[in-house]
CSV table of C-alpha atoms and ligand atoms in Angstrom, one decimal:
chain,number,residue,atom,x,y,z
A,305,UNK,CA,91.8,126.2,105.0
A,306,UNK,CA,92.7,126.3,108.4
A,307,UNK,CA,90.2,127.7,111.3
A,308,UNK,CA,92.3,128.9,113.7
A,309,UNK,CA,96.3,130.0,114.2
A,310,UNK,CA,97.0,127.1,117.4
A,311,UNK,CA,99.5,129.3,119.4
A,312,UNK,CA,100.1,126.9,122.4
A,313,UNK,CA,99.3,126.9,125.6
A,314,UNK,CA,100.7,126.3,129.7
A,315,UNK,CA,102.9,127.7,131.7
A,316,UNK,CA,104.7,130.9,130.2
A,317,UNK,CA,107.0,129.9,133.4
A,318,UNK,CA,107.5,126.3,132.5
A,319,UNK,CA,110.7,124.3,133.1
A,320,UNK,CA,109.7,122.1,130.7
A,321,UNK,CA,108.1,123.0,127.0
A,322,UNK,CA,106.1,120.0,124.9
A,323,UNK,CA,106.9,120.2,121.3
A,324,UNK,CA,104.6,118.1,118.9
A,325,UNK,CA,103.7,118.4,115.4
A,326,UNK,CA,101.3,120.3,114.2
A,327,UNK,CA,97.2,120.8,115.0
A,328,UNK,CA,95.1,118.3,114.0
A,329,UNK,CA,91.2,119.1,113.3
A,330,UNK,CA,90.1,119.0,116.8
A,331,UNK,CA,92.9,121.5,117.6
A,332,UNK,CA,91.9,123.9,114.9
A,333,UNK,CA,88.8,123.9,115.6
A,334,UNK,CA,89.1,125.2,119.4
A,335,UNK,CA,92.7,126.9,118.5
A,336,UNK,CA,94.3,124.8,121.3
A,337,UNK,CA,97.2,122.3,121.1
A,338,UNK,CA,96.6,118.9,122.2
A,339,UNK,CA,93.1,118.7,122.6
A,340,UNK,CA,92.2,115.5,120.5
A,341,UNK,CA,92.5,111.8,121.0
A,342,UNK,CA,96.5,112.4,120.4
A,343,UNK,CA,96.2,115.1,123.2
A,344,UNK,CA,93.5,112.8,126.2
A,345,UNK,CA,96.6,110.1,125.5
A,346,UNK,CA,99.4,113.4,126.1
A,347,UNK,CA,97.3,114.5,129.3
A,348,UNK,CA,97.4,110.7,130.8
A,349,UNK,CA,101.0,110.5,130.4
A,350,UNK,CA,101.7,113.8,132.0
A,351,UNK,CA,99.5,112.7,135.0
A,352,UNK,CA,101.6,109.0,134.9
A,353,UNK,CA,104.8,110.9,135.8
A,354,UNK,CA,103.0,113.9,138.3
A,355,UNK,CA,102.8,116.9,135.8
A,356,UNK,CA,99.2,118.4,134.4
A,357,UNK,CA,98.8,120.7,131.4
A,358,UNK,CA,99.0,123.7,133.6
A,359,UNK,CA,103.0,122.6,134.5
A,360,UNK,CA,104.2,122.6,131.6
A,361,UNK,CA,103.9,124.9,128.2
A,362,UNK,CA,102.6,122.8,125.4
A,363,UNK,CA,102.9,123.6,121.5
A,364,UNK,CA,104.0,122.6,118.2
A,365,UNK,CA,106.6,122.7,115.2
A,366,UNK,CA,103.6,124.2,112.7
A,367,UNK,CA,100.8,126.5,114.1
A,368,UNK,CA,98.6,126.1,111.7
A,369,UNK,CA,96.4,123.0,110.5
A,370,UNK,CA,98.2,121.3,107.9
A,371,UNK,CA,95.4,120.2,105.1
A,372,UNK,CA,93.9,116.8,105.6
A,373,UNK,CA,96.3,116.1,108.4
A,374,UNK,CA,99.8,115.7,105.7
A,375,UNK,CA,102.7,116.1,107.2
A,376,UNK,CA,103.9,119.9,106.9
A,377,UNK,CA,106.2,120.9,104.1
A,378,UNK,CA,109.8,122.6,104.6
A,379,UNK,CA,108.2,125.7,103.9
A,380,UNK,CA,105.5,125.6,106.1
A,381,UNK,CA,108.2,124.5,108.7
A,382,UNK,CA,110.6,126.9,107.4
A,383,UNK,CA,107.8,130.0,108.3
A,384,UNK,CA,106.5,128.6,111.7
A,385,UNK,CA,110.2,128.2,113.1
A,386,UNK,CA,110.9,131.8,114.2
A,387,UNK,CA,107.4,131.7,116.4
A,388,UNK,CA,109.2,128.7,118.7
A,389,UNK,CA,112.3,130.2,118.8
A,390,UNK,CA,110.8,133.2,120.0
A,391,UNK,CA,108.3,130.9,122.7
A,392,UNK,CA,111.7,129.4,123.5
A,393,UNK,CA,113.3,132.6,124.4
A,394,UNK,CA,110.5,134.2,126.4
A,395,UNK,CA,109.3,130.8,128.5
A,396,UNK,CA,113.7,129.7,129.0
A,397,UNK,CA,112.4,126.3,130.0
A,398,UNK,CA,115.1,123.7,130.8
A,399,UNK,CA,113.8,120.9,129.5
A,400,UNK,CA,112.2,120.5,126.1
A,401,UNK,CA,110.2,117.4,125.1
A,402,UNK,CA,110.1,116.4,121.4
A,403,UNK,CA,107.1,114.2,120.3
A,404,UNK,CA,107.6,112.4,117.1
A,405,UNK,CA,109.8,112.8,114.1
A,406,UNK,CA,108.9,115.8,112.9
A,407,UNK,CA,109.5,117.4,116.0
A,408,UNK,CA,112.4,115.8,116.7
A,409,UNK,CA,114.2,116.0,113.0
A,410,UNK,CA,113.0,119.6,112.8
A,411,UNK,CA,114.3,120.9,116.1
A,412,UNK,CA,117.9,118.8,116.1
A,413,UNK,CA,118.2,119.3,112.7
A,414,UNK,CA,119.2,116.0,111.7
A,415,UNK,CA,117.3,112.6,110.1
A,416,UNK,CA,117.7,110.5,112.8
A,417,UNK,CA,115.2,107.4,113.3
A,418,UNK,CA,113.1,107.3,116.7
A,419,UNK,CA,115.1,104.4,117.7
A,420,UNK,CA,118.3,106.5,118.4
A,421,UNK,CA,116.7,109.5,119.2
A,422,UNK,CA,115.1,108.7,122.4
A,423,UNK,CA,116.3,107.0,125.5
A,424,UNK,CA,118.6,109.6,125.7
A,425,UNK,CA,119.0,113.7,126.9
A,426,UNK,CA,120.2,115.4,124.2
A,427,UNK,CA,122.0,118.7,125.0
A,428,UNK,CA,120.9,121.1,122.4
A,429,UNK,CA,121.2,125.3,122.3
A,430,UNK,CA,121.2,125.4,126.1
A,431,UNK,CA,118.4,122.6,126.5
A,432,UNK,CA,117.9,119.4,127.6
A,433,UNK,CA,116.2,117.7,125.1
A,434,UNK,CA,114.3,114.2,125.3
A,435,UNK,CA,112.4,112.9,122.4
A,436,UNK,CA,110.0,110.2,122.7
A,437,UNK,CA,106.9,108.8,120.3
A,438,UNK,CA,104.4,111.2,119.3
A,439,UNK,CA,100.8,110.2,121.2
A,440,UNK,CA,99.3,109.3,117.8
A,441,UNK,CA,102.1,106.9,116.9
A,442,UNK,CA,101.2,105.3,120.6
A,443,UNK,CA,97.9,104.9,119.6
A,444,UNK,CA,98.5,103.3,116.5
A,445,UNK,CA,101.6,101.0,117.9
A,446,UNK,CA,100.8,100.3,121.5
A,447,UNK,CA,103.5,98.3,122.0
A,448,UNK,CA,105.8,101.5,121.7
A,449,UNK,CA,103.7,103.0,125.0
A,450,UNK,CA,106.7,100.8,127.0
A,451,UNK,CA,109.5,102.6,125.5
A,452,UNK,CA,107.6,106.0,126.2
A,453,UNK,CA,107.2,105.0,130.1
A,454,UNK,CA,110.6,104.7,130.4
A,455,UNK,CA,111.3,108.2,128.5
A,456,UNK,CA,109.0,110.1,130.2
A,457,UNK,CA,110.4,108.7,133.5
A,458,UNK,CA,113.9,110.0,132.4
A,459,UNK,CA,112.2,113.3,132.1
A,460,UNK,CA,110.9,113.2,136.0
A,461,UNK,CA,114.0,111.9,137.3
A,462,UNK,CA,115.7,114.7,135.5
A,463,UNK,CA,113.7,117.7,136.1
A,464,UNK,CA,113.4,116.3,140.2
A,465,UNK,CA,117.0,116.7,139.7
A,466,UNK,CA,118.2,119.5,137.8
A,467,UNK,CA,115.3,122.3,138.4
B,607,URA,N1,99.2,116.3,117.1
B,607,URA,C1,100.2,117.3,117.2
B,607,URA,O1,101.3,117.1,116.9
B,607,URA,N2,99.8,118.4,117.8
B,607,URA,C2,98.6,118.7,118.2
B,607,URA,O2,98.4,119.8,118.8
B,607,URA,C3,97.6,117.7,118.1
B,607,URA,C4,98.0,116.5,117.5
């Protein structure tokens, strides 16, 4: 059962909004996003490319805890969906970055690998959207940490340009 509803957290001003997956225990049990190992690895590559936590807004697909850490079902998915849209709509950030699969699959809609999802800015509903690894993939695989340098790069060049 999960201990807290993780809302999200940043800059209600932000140009650019972090999307990840959904809490994981640390982040349930202080109701924040980001706050574990996944999130200490998320807050180094921020810093790599100039940006802290308070810069940006930071949240998830799923705002609730999934049990044991499973990847969320559509329902679950299908319920926490109008909450984004609606951070979406009040924050208007330009720039949206998609951690991970879910994230990514969920948000664009489609069941694209990683592979030819990032690399790229993807216009979507107004946004410009750039999807790289999710921090616990990174840690797991540090091999793909290279391909996230370059993506998160793309992201500074592109916000020192367009906002
Ligand atoms: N993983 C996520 O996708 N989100 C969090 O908030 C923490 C870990």
């Amino acid at each position: 059962m999960r201990k807290n509803f993780v809302f999200g957290e940043g800059n209600p001003e932000a140009a650019i909004v972090v999307i990840g997956e959904a809490p994981g225990a640390e982040e349930d049990m202080q109701g924040r996003p980001f706050v574990g190992r996944s999130g200490k690895l998320l807050d180094k590559i921020l810093e790599a490319i100039g940006f802290s936590r308070k810069d940006v807004f930071i949240c998830n697909i799923i705002k609730c805890r999934p049990p044991e850490n499973r990847n969320p079902h559509p329902d679950e998915i299908e319920s926490c969906m109008p909450w984004l849209g609606m951070q979406l709509e009040i924050i208007k950030p330009k720039i949206l970055l998609l951690l991970g699969r879910v994230a990514a699959n969920t948000i664009l809609d489609n069941r694209q690998s990683m592979g030819s999802l990032r690399g790229r800015i993807i216009r979507w509903n107004n946004y410009d959207v750039i999807v790289t690894y999710h921090p616990a993939a990174l840690l797991r695989n540090p091999n793909w940490k290279r391909h996230c340098w370059e993506d998160v790069k793309m992201l500074r060049h592109h916000f020192d340009k367009t906002c």
